[in-house]
Short mmCIF file of C-alpha atoms in Angstrom, two decimals:
data_model
loop_
_atom_site.label_atom_id
_atom_site.label_comp_id
_atom_site.label_asym_id
_atom_site.label_seq_id
_atom_site.Cartn_x
_atom_site.Cartn_y
_atom_site.Cartn_z
CA UNK Y 1 118.28 100.88 65.18
CA UNK Y 2 117.04 98.75 62.28
CA UNK Y 3 113.32 98.58 61.62
CA UNK Y 4 111.51 95.63 59.99
CA UNK Y 5 110.61 95.98 56.32
CA UNK Y 6 107.29 94.21 56.94
CA UNK Y 7 105.20 93.68 60.06
CA UNK Y 8 105.42 90.09 61.25
CA UNK Y 9 102.55 88.09 62.75
CA UNK Y 10 102.18 84.48 63.81
CA UNK Y 11 98.47 84.94 64.51
CA UNK Y 12 96.61 85.72 61.33
CA UNK Y 13 97.12 84.91 57.69
CA UNK Y 14 95.21 86.76 55.01
CA UNK Y 15 95.25 85.11 51.61
CA UNK Y 16 95.02 87.85 48.98
CA UNK Y 17 92.23 87.84 46.43
CA UNK Y 18 93.58 87.06 42.95
CA UNK Y 19 92.28 90.30 41.45
CA UNK Y 20 92.98 92.70 44.33
CA UNK Y 21 95.88 92.32 46.79
CA UNK Y 22 94.24 94.80 49.16
CA UNK Y 23 91.40 92.31 49.72
CA UNK Y 24 91.68 88.98 51.51
CA UNK Y 25 89.99 85.96 50.00
CA UNK Y 26 90.18 83.97 53.19
CA UNK Y 27 91.59 84.32 56.69
CA UNK Y 28 93.34 81.78 58.88
CA UNK Y 29 93.88 81.99 62.63
CA UNK Y 30 97.04 80.13 63.60
CA UNK Y 31 96.55 78.00 60.50
CA UNK Y 32 92.82 77.31 60.93
CA UNK Y 33 90.42 78.67 58.36
CA UNK Y 34 88.08 81.19 60.00
CA UNK Y 35 84.97 79.90 58.26
CA UNK Y 36 85.77 76.35 59.35
CA UNK Y 37 86.32 77.52 62.92
CA UNK Y 38 82.92 79.24 62.82
CA UNK Y 39 81.29 75.98 61.75
CA UNK Y 40 83.02 73.63 64.16
CA UNK Y 41 84.01 75.51 67.33
CA UNK Y 42 82.47 77.95 69.78
CA UNK Y 43 83.54 81.49 70.55
CA UNK Y 44 85.57 80.64 73.64
CA UNK Y 45 87.62 78.05 71.73
CA UNK Y 46 88.52 80.58 69.06
CA UNK Y 47 89.28 83.26 71.63
CA UNK Y 48 91.70 80.90 73.37
CA UNK Y 49 93.24 79.95 70.02
CA UNK Y 50 93.76 83.59 69.11
CA UNK Y 51 95.86 84.28 72.19
CA UNK Y 52 97.49 80.90 72.85
CA UNK Y 53 98.03 79.60 69.33
CA UNK Y 54 96.30 76.25 69.90
CA UNK Y 55 92.70 75.20 70.52
CA UNK Y 56 91.85 74.58 74.18
CA UNK Y 57 91.00 71.24 75.77
CA UNK Y 58 87.37 71.00 76.92
CA UNK Y 59 88.51 71.59 80.52
CA UNK Y 60 90.48 74.71 79.56
CA UNK Y 61 87.55 76.04 77.53
CA UNK Y 62 85.24 75.49 80.49
CA UNK Y 63 87.59 77.38 82.82
CA UNK Y 64 87.81 80.29 80.42
CA UNK Y 65 84.09 80.46 79.75
CA UNK Y 66 83.25 80.26 83.46
CA UNK Y 67 85.69 83.09 84.18
CA UNK Y 68 84.16 85.15 81.38
CA UNK Y 69 80.72 84.77 82.93
CA UNK Y 70 82.07 85.60 86.40
CA UNK Y 71 83.65 88.83 85.11
CA UNK Y 72 80.91 89.85 82.69
CA UNK Y 73 79.76 92.80 84.77
CA UNK Y 74 81.73 94.60 87.48
CA UNK Y 75 78.36 96.05 88.57
CA UNK Y 76 76.85 99.54 88.63
CA UNK Y 77 78.91 100.75 91.61
CA UNK Y 78 82.29 99.88 90.11
CA UNK Y 79 84.13 103.08 89.08
CA UNK Y 80 84.63 101.78 85.52
CA UNK Y 81 80.92 101.11 85.15
CA UNK Y 82 80.16 104.50 86.63
CA UNK Y 83 82.44 106.05 84.01
CA UNK Y 84 80.35 104.29 81.34
CA UNK Y 85 77.16 105.51 83.03
CA UNK Y 86 78.45 109.09 83.27
CA UNK Y 87 79.22 108.95 79.55
CA UNK Y 88 75.82 107.47 78.83
CA UNK Y 89 73.77 109.87 80.88
CA UNK Y 90 75.77 112.80 79.47
CA UNK Y 91 74.76 111.60 75.98
CA UNK Y 92 78.38 111.07 74.98
CA UNK Y 93 78.69 109.59 71.52
CA UNK Y 94 77.79 105.92 72.10
CA UNK Y 95 80.99 104.70 70.43
CA UNK Y 96 83.02 106.34 73.19
CA UNK Y 97 81.30 104.58 76.10
CA UNK Y 98 83.41 101.44 76.00
CA UNK Y 99 86.84 103.07 75.49
CA UNK Y 100 86.09 105.48 78.33
CA UNK Y 101 85.06 102.74 80.73
CA UNK Y 102 87.91 100.45 79.71
CA UNK Y 103 90.45 103.20 80.39
CA UNK Y 104 89.17 103.43 83.95
CA UNK Y 105 89.23 99.63 84.16
CA UNK Y 106 92.89 99.67 83.15
CA UNK Y 107 94.10 100.97 86.50
CA UNK Y 108 96.35 99.44 89.11
CA UNK Y 109 93.45 99.17 91.59
CA UNK Y 110 90.94 96.45 90.63
CA UNK Y 111 91.80 96.91 86.96
CA UNK Y 112 93.89 95.51 84.16
CA UNK Y 113 97.21 96.66 85.61
CA UNK Y 114 96.45 94.79 88.80
CA UNK Y 115 95.66 91.61 86.84
CA UNK Y 116 98.99 91.91 85.03
CA UNK Y 117 100.82 92.43 88.33
CA UNK Y 118 98.80 89.58 89.85
CA UNK Y 119 99.94 87.12 87.20
CA UNK Y 120 103.55 88.14 87.77
CA UNK Y 121 103.06 87.83 91.54
CA UNK Y 122 101.58 84.33 91.32
CA UNK Y 123 104.23 83.17 88.83
CA UNK Y 124 106.96 84.42 91.12
CA UNK Y 125 105.61 82.89 94.31
CA UNK Y 126 103.60 79.80 93.43
CA UNK Y 127 106.49 77.49 94.21
CA UNK Y 128 106.75 78.83 97.75
CA UNK Y 129 104.32 77.98 100.52
CA UNK Y 130 101.40 80.41 100.30
CA UNK Y 131 101.06 80.82 104.06
CA UNK Y 132 104.74 81.76 104.39
CA UNK Y 133 104.49 84.33 101.58
CA UNK Y 134 101.36 85.77 103.21
CA UNK Y 135 103.01 85.97 106.63
CA UNK Y 136 106.01 87.78 105.23
CA UNK Y 137 103.90 90.30 103.33
CA UNK Y 138 101.61 90.90 106.30
CA UNK Y 139 104.62 91.54 108.53
CA UNK Y 140 105.89 94.26 106.23
CA UNK Y 141 102.48 95.85 105.69
CA UNK Y 142 102.35 99.59 106.11
CA UNK Y 143 99.29 101.21 107.62
CA UNK Y 144 97.42 103.36 105.19
CA UNK Y 145 93.92 104.70 104.80
CA UNK Y 146 91.35 102.74 102.87
CA UNK Y 147 91.75 99.22 101.58
CA UNK Y 148 94.90 97.17 101.65
CA UNK Y 149 95.95 95.07 98.67
CA UNK Y 150 98.59 92.98 100.36
CA UNK Y 151 99.54 91.59 96.95
CA UNK Y 152 98.11 92.37 93.51
CA UNK Y 153 94.75 90.60 93.31
CA UNK Y 154 94.41 89.97 97.05
CA UNK Y 155 93.17 92.26 99.78
CA UNK Y 156 90.13 93.93 101.25
CA UNK Y 157 87.32 95.86 99.63
CA UNK Y 158 85.49 98.50 101.65
CA UNK Y 159 87.24 97.20 104.73
CA UNK Y 160 86.31 93.53 104.44
CA UNK Y 161 86.55 90.39 102.37
CA UNK Y 162 84.52 90.90 99.20
CA UNK Y 163 82.15 87.89 99.03
CA UNK Y 164 81.65 87.69 95.26
CA UNK Y 165 85.29 87.01 94.28
CA UNK Y 166 85.43 84.27 96.95
CA UNK Y 167 82.34 82.70 95.32
CA UNK Y 168 83.91 83.01 91.86
CA UNK Y 169 87.11 81.33 93.04
CA UNK Y 170 85.17 78.52 94.73
CA UNK Y 171 83.15 77.93 91.58
CA UNK Y 172 86.25 77.81 89.38
CA UNK Y 173 88.02 75.56 91.88
CA UNK Y 174 85.35 72.90 91.39
CA UNK Y 175 86.14 72.62 87.68
CA UNK Y 176 88.37 69.87 86.34
CA UNK Y 177 90.57 72.39 84.53
CA UNK Y 178 91.77 74.12 87.68
CA UNK Y 179 95.51 74.44 87.94
CA UNK Y 180 98.30 75.17 90.38
CA UNK Y 181 97.88 78.94 90.32
CA UNK Y 182 94.24 78.77 91.42
CA UNK Y 183 95.19 76.27 94.11
CA UNK Y 184 98.02 78.49 95.30
CA UNK Y 185 95.79 81.56 95.23
CA UNK Y 186 93.20 79.72 97.29
CA UNK Y 187 95.81 78.89 99.95
CA UNK Y 188 97.14 82.44 99.87
CA UNK Y 189 93.63 83.94 100.21
CA UNK Y 190 92.93 81.54 103.08
CA UNK Y 191 96.03 82.83 104.90
CA UNK Y 192 94.65 86.37 104.76
CA UNK Y 193 91.18 85.71 106.21
CA UNK Y 194 92.08 86.71 109.77
CA UNK Y 195 93.26 90.08 108.46
CA UNK Y 196 89.93 90.71 106.73
CA UNK Y 197 91.38 90.10 103.28
CA UNK Y 198 90.90 87.55 100.55
CA UNK Y 199 90.55 87.13 96.80
CA UNK Y 200 89.80 90.19 94.70
CA UNK Y 201 88.22 89.76 91.26
CA UNK Y 202 91.57 90.72 89.74
CA UNK Y 203 93.32 87.94 91.65
CA UNK Y 204 90.78 85.33 90.55
CA UNK Y 205 91.27 86.42 86.93
CA UNK Y 206 95.06 86.46 87.33
CA UNK Y 207 95.19 82.92 88.71
CA UNK Y 208 92.98 81.51 85.93
CA UNK Y 209 94.97 83.34 83.26
CA UNK Y 210 98.14 81.95 84.83
CA UNK Y 211 96.78 78.40 84.75
CA UNK Y 212 95.67 78.80 81.14
CA UNK Y 213 99.12 80.00 80.14
CA UNK Y 214 98.29 83.59 79.24
CA UNK Y 215 101.11 86.11 79.50
CA UNK Y 216 100.79 88.90 82.10
CA UNK Y 217 100.18 91.61 79.49
CA UNK Y 218 97.48 89.51 77.84
CA UNK Y 219 95.82 89.12 81.25
CA UNK Y 220 95.46 92.89 81.61
CA UNK Y 221 93.64 93.28 78.30
CA UNK Y 222 91.59 90.10 78.61
CA UNK Y 223 90.31 91.28 81.98
CA UNK Y 224 89.15 94.50 80.31
CA UNK Y 225 87.62 92.51 77.47
CA UNK Y 226 85.71 90.13 79.73
CA UNK Y 227 84.32 92.97 81.86
CA UNK Y 228 83.39 95.03 78.78
CA UNK Y 229 79.85 93.69 78.25
CA UNK Y 230 78.65 94.91 81.64
CA UNK Y 231 80.31 98.29 81.25
CA UNK Y 232 78.70 98.80 77.86
CA UNK Y 233 75.27 97.58 78.96
CA UNK Y 234 75.14 100.01 81.88
CA UNK Y 235 76.41 102.88 79.75
CA UNK Y 236 73.88 102.22 77.04
CA UNK Y 237 71.06 101.92 79.55
CA UNK Y 238 71.60 105.56 80.46
CA UNK Y 239 72.48 106.68 76.94
CA UNK Y 240 68.97 105.94 75.74
CA UNK Y 241 67.26 108.96 74.18
CA UNK Y 242 64.36 108.27 76.54
CA UNK Y 243 66.64 108.76 79.55
CA UNK Y 244 67.32 112.30 80.69
CA UNK Y 245 70.59 113.73 82.04
CA UNK Y 246 68.79 113.90 85.38
CA UNK Y 247 68.70 110.09 85.60
CA UNK Y 248 71.85 110.07 87.73
CA UNK Y 249 72.44 112.13 90.86
CA UNK Y 250 74.16 115.51 90.50
CA UNK Y 251 75.26 116.54 93.95
CA UNK Y 252 73.89 119.76 95.37
CA UNK Y 253 76.20 122.22 97.09
CA UNK Y 254 75.51 120.74 100.47
CA UNK Y 255 77.07 117.51 99.24
CA UNK Y 256 79.92 119.03 97.23
CA UNK Y 257 82.20 120.39 99.88
CA UNK Y 258 84.96 122.74 98.77
CA UNK Y 259 87.73 123.13 101.29
CA UNK Y 260 88.13 126.67 102.61
CA UNK Y 261 91.69 126.91 101.33
CA UNK Y 262 90.41 126.34 97.79
CA UNK Y 263 88.19 129.41 98.13
CA UNK Y 264 90.17 131.55 100.56
CA UNK Y 265 91.58 134.18 98.23
CA UNK Y 266 88.19 135.59 97.33
CA UNK Y 267 86.34 134.82 100.58
CA UNK O 1 82.08 66.68 123.54
CA UNK O 2 81.27 70.32 123.17
CA UNK O 3 81.90 72.15 119.99
CA UNK O 4 83.71 75.48 120.24
CA UNK O 5 81.36 78.38 120.27
CA UNK O 6 80.89 80.01 116.97
CA UNK O 7 82.71 83.31 117.17
CA UNK O 8 80.56 86.37 116.78
CA UNK O 9 81.67 88.28 113.74
CA UNK O 10 82.97 91.71 114.61
CA UNK O 11 81.27 94.46 112.61
CA UNK O 12 83.70 96.01 110.13
CA UNK O 13 84.96 99.51 110.81
CA UNK O 14 83.25 101.40 108.04
CA UNK O 15 84.00 104.91 109.31
CA UNK O 16 86.46 105.63 106.48
CA UNK O 17 83.85 104.72 103.86
CA UNK O 18 80.88 106.26 105.65
CA UNK O 19 82.67 109.62 105.86
CA UNK O 20 82.93 109.64 102.09
CA UNK O 21 79.51 108.24 101.34
CA UNK O 22 77.15 110.58 99.45
CA UNK O 23 79.54 113.49 99.43
CA UNK O 24 82.46 114.78 97.36
CA UNK O 25 85.06 116.77 99.28
CA UNK O 26 87.55 118.76 97.24
CA UNK O 27 90.68 120.65 98.09
CA UNK O 28 91.06 121.62 94.46
CA UNK O 29 87.93 123.69 94.02
CA UNK O 30 84.61 123.66 92.22
CA UNK O 31 81.60 125.64 91.16
CA UNK O 32 79.46 127.47 93.68
CA UNK O 33 76.42 128.42 91.64
CA UNK O 34 75.90 132.20 91.51
CA UNK O 35 79.17 132.85 93.31
CA UNK O 36 82.32 131.62 91.59
CA UNK O 37 84.27 128.75 90.12
CA UNK O 38 87.11 128.23 92.53
CA UNK O 39 90.48 126.74 91.71
CA UNK O 40 93.05 126.44 94.46
CA UNK O 41 92.05 129.66 96.14
CA UNK O 42 91.46 131.66 92.97
CA UNK O 43 88.22 132.60 91.28
CA UNK O 44 88.71 131.16 87.83
CA UNK O 45 86.55 133.67 86.00
CA UNK O 46 87.58 136.76 88.01
CA UNK O 47 91.28 136.16 88.65
CA UNK O 48 92.56 133.76 86.03
CA UNK O 49 90.64 134.23 82.78
CA UNK O 50 92.35 136.99 80.79
CA UNK O 51 95.16 137.23 83.33
CA UNK O 52 96.84 133.84 83.48
CA UNK O 53 97.94 131.73 80.53
CA UNK O 54 96.40 128.32 79.83
CA UNK O 55 99.65 126.67 80.92
CA UNK O 56 99.69 128.60 84.20
CA UNK O 57 96.20 127.29 84.89
CA UNK O 58 97.21 123.77 83.82
CA UNK O 59 100.13 123.84 86.26
CA UNK O 60 97.85 125.31 88.93
CA UNK O 61 95.34 122.49 88.48
CA UNK O 62 98.08 119.86 88.55
CA UNK O 63 100.21 121.19 91.40
CA UNK O 64 98.02 123.66 93.27
CA UNK O 65 100.62 126.40 92.66
CA UNK O 66 100.19 129.44 90.42
CA UNK O 67 103.65 129.74 88.90
CA UNK O 68 105.30 132.71 87.23
CA UNK O 69 104.40 133.22 83.58
CA UNK O 70 107.87 132.29 82.33
CA UNK O 71 107.65 128.79 83.84
CA UNK O 72 104.33 128.27 82.05
CA UNK O 73 105.76 129.69 78.83
CA UNK O 74 108.65 127.25 79.06
CA UNK O 75 106.21 124.35 79.47
CA UNK O 76 104.16 125.62 76.55
CA UNK O 77 107.29 125.51 74.42
CA UNK O 78 107.83 121.86 75.34
CA UNK O 79 104.34 121.19 74.01
CA UNK O 80 105.32 123.07 70.84
CA UNK O 81 108.55 121.11 70.69
CA UNK O 82 106.64 117.82 70.65
CA UNK O 83 104.00 118.92 68.14
CA UNK O 84 105.46 117.04 65.19
CA UNK O 85 102.91 116.53 62.42
CA UNK O 86 104.70 113.37 61.31
CA UNK O 87 102.39 110.43 60.68
CA UNK O 88 105.20 107.88 61.05
CA UNK O 89 105.45 108.51 64.77
CA UNK O 90 103.45 105.88 66.61
CA UNK O 91 101.01 108.12 68.49
CA UNK O 92 100.52 110.38 65.49
CA UNK O 93 99.82 107.45 63.20
CA UNK O 94 97.01 106.44 65.55
CA UNK O 95 95.54 109.88 64.91
CA UNK O 96 95.86 109.25 61.16
CA UNK O 97 94.26 105.82 61.48
CA UNK O 98 91.40 107.34 63.46
CA UNK O 99 90.89 109.96 60.76
CA UNK O 100 90.94 107.47 57.94
CA UNK O 101 88.31 105.40 59.76
CA UNK O 102 86.23 108.51 60.41
CA UNK O 103 86.38 108.65 64.19
CA UNK O 104 85.69 111.91 65.95
CA UNK O 105 88.74 114.16 66.51
CA UNK O 106 88.37 113.66 70.25
CA UNK O 107 88.53 109.87 69.93
CA UNK O 108 91.55 109.99 67.61
CA UNK O 109 93.48 112.52 69.67
CA UNK O 110 92.70 110.80 72.97
CA UNK O 111 93.84 107.49 71.45
CA UNK O 112 97.08 109.05 70.21
CA UNK O 113 97.73 110.68 73.58
CA UNK O 114 97.05 107.35 75.29
CA UNK O 115 99.56 105.65 73.00
CA UNK O 116 102.24 108.09 74.10
CA UNK O 117 101.79 106.86 77.67
CA UNK O 118 104.64 104.50 76.90
CA UNK O 119 107.91 103.79 78.65
CA UNK O 120 109.60 104.33 75.25
CA UNK O 121 108.45 107.84 74.39
CA UNK O 122 105.89 110.59 75.18
CA UNK O 123 105.00 111.64 78.71
CA UNK O 124 105.59 108.44 80.67
CA UNK O 125 109.42 108.47 80.49
CA UNK O 126 109.36 111.86 82.19
CA UNK O 127 108.33 110.15 85.42
CA UNK O 128 111.26 107.74 85.36
CA UNK O 129 113.67 110.39 84.07
CA UNK O 130 112.66 112.82 86.85
CA UNK O 131 112.94 110.10 89.47
CA UNK O 132 116.39 109.21 88.15
CA UNK O 133 117.76 112.74 88.18
CA UNK O 134 116.34 113.47 91.65
CA UNK O 135 117.89 110.27 92.96
CA UNK O 136 121.17 110.93 91.14
CA UNK O 137 121.42 114.40 92.68
CA UNK O 138 120.93 112.95 96.14
CA UNK O 139 123.72 110.49 95.43
CA UNK O 140 125.98 113.23 94.11
CA UNK O 141 125.33 115.38 97.17
CA UNK O 142 126.23 112.36 99.29
CA UNK O 143 129.60 112.18 97.59
CA UNK O 144 129.07 109.84 94.65
CA UNK O 145 130.79 110.61 91.36
CA UNK O 146 129.03 110.70 87.99
CA UNK O 147 130.89 107.55 86.99
CA UNK O 148 129.60 105.74 90.09
CA UNK O 149 126.05 106.96 89.48
CA UNK O 150 126.15 105.69 85.88
CA UNK O 151 127.67 102.36 86.87
CA UNK O 152 124.69 101.70 89.13
CA UNK O 153 122.52 101.75 86.01
CA UNK O 154 124.57 99.11 84.19
CA UNK O 155 123.33 95.53 84.25
CA UNK O 156 126.85 94.28 83.69
CA UNK O 157 130.20 96.11 83.64
CA UNK O 158 131.00 97.41 80.17
CA UNK O 159 127.37 97.29 79.02
CA UNK O 160 125.64 100.57 78.12
CA UNK O 161 123.63 101.78 81.12
CA UNK O 162 119.86 101.90 80.83
CA UNK O 163 118.96 105.43 81.94
CA UNK O 164 115.61 106.98 81.03
CA UNK O 165 116.31 110.43 79.61
CA UNK O 166 119.27 109.33 77.54
CA UNK O 167 119.43 107.69 74.05
CA UNK O 168 116.55 107.61 71.54
CA UNK O 169 114.74 104.83 69.69
CA UNK O 170 115.10 106.27 66.17
CA UNK O 171 117.94 108.77 66.05
CA UNK O 172 121.10 109.70 67.90
CA UNK O 173 121.28 113.13 69.48
CA UNK O 174 118.22 115.26 70.00
CA UNK O 175 117.65 118.38 67.95
CA UNK O 176 114.95 119.52 70.36
CA UNK O 177 117.43 120.22 73.13
CA UNK O 178 119.24 123.12 71.37
CA UNK O 179 115.81 124.59 70.55
CA UNK O 180 114.74 124.38 74.18
CA UNK O 181 118.10 125.69 75.40
CA UNK O 182 117.38 128.76 73.31
CA UNK O 183 113.92 129.07 74.89
CA UNK O 184 115.42 128.71 78.36
CA UNK O 185 117.93 131.46 77.56
CA UNK O 186 115.24 133.78 76.19
CA UNK O 187 113.20 133.27 79.34
CA UNK O 188 116.22 134.05 81.52
CA UNK O 189 116.99 130.61 82.88
CA UNK O 190 120.36 129.13 83.67
CA UNK O 191 120.78 125.43 84.47
CA UNK O 192 120.11 124.53 88.10
CA UNK O 193 121.65 121.65 89.99
CA UNK O 194 119.47 118.92 88.40
CA UNK O 195 120.07 120.05 84.83
CA UNK O 196 123.76 120.63 85.49
CA UNK O 197 124.09 117.06 86.74
CA UNK O 198 122.05 115.81 83.77
CA UNK O 199 124.61 117.41 81.43
CA UNK O 200 127.51 115.97 83.42
CA UNK O 201 125.97 112.52 83.01
CA UNK O 202 125.53 113.14 79.31
CA UNK O 203 129.18 114.13 79.00
CA UNK O 204 130.20 110.85 80.64
CA UNK O 205 127.80 108.79 78.49
CA UNK O 206 129.04 110.44 75.31
CA UNK O 207 132.63 109.70 76.19
CA UNK O 208 132.17 106.07 77.17
CA UNK O 209 129.00 104.88 75.37
CA UNK O 210 128.36 107.41 72.59
CA UNK O 211 124.91 108.09 74.03
CA UNK O 212 123.46 111.54 74.56
CA UNK O 213 120.60 113.12 76.44
CA UNK O 214 117.12 113.11 74.90
CA UNK O 215 114.43 115.74 75.35
CA UNK O 216 112.91 113.75 78.22
CA UNK O 217 116.14 114.00 80.19
CA UNK O 218 116.32 117.73 79.50
CA UNK O 219 112.70 118.34 80.54
CA UNK O 220 113.14 116.24 83.67
CA UNK O 221 116.25 118.16 84.68
CA UNK O 222 114.80 121.60 83.95
CA UNK O 223 111.43 121.04 85.64
CA UNK O 224 113.08 119.39 88.65
CA UNK O 225 115.11 122.58 89.01
CA UNK O 226 111.81 124.48 89.10
CA UNK O 227 110.86 122.44 92.20
CA UNK O 228 108.34 120.17 90.53
CA UNK O 229 108.35 116.57 91.73
CA UNK O 230 108.37 113.59 89.31
CA UNK O 231 104.63 112.95 89.55
CA UNK O 232 103.85 116.62 88.90
CA UNK O 233 106.12 116.62 85.85
CA UNK O 234 104.45 113.51 84.43
CA UNK O 235 100.97 114.87 85.12
CA UNK O 236 101.50 118.33 83.61
CA UNK O 237 102.96 116.76 80.46
CA UNK O 238 100.21 114.12 80.04
CA UNK O 239 98.90 115.67 76.82
CA UNK O 240 102.27 116.72 75.43
CA UNK O 241 101.88 115.03 72.02
CA UNK O 242 98.31 116.09 71.38
CA UNK O 243 98.97 118.75 68.75
CA UNK O 244 100.92 116.45 66.41
CA UNK O 245 98.19 113.83 66.67
CA UNK O 246 95.63 116.49 65.74
CA UNK O 247 97.55 117.36 62.58
CA UNK O 248 97.78 113.75 61.47
CA UNK O 249 94.11 113.09 62.26
CA UNK O 250 93.01 116.12 60.25
CA UNK O 251 95.04 115.20 57.20
CA UNK O 252 93.67 111.66 56.93
CA UNK O 253 90.15 112.79 57.86
CA UNK O 254 90.26 115.21 54.94
CA UNK O 255 91.13 112.39 52.53
CA UNK O 256 88.95 109.46 51.40
CA UNK O 257 88.23 106.77 54.02
CA UNK O 258 90.87 104.04 54.44
CA UNK O 259 93.16 105.83 51.97
CA UNK O 260 95.82 106.50 54.61
CA UNK O 261 98.76 104.14 54.09
CA UNK O 262 96.70 101.12 52.92
CA UNK O 263 98.31 97.70 53.26
CA UNK O 264 98.21 94.81 50.81
CA UNK O 265 97.87 91.30 52.21
CA UNK O 266 101.50 90.58 51.40
CA UNK O 267 102.65 93.63 53.38
CA UNK O 268 102.12 91.43 56.42
CA UNK O 269 104.72 88.76 56.93
CA UNK O 270 102.78 85.77 58.29
CA UNK O 271 105.08 83.39 60.13
CA UNK O 272 102.54 81.21 61.94
CA UNK O 273 101.48 77.59 61.40
CA UNK O 274 100.70 76.29 57.93
CA UNK O 275 97.03 75.74 57.01
CA UNK O 276 95.47 72.89 59.06
CA UNK O 277 92.08 71.29 59.49
CA UNK O 278 89.91 72.32 62.43
CA UNK O 279 89.18 69.35 64.71
CA UNK O 280 85.72 68.92 66.25
CA UNK O 281 85.76 69.35 70.02
#
């Protein structure tokens, strides 16, 4: 196996300072000077540029920014947010709150891994009729406890269709930048209604990422990134020195039930 | 014309969620204040502390089974075997980078351990390697030959097969296997049916593709012989690289900030677009 002599990047160019090659005099993102970008473009444009290599059209930028707002906070009941809150209330070093919460948000259930799988799923099926794909998947569904994700990004939450992702998808669908993946996802979600399933937030994100040309792996991390503000805000709210460790419930023994077999040897 | 009646929405069946609402039920154990900390039927402080090794308790918490000491000692030696204080290795270098940027040891070590959750190295390949050897043994017991098992892993005839547990990214051969064979011998183990098959596959791969078993393949075979399933093997080895990451973190933490392997601008080979003017939106 032959390793590279230097790390290659097509993203970022650092022009060395004349007097010190360890310092950069200026930085360019895909050829654009960073300071010039800061003067002329907004954050979403530069974010898109960073990952896609070109600046977005106004319609693409609007899609991305709308998705970012939709995903900005998974809410205080989401397990990733609760991880941030547990860290906060336990007075974990504040710099750890976000990595902790993002690890939980990386999972295959309503997390980054599901977004990645969702992009692959939509890419693979968007040329087939959504209703036919849905019918086939529903026919092969296996009964299991809890929620069913019939495909990555689509399914039930707490036994029903989760209203908020449907609202997100409808909002994004009204935008001029909507693409084939969002359209296909809408048809697919519609085919699941009778089964009590629909869009999940991960599916909405996956379809927009697909339409904007992001690779599946990028979708996983971008989903984490876009949800990060809410996770951090909730964690910090409880990390405040004015908030005590008692600010979140700690279950009493009546509500922490240990199965008999876990205690049997000494009972 | 009469419009169809609006259908009354059926209330969702929330029994599954309601049963779990406001309560945590555990089959693993927990703390009963003033009584004991229970783990899988044992009192942690009365029956395990001072009597069981850390690795016995780790296996107990992962699998629910308190194994014999020699199984735990064998697992401990795998952790030793992967404790390389070499800052070139990807996960370890993350520990070094954390140290040089003055993170806490916990942040650096967790980040390094997370990096080793890779299909290329660390703990994650153990899942695929264990699944492979379990599946291969089933095939062998159903009459398949080693050659036929290997051929199933080839994308095209003549191409080297892609089998997790064989070949390595940096070197050929694996010096950790003889070390662990010695440990196995000292602890009184002889290869069981999984490990025996793993060696038979290696023999075939060496003859036809010059590829040998790596430590992941050995661990998968050995632990499968000890009746652990693939998920259990992956879970109990989650932290397997942690000690090497620690070493690398400590060394860079004990040196001036950002002094670990600093890069000059020209150490990065930029191959993107030439400088261009930013258009207004």
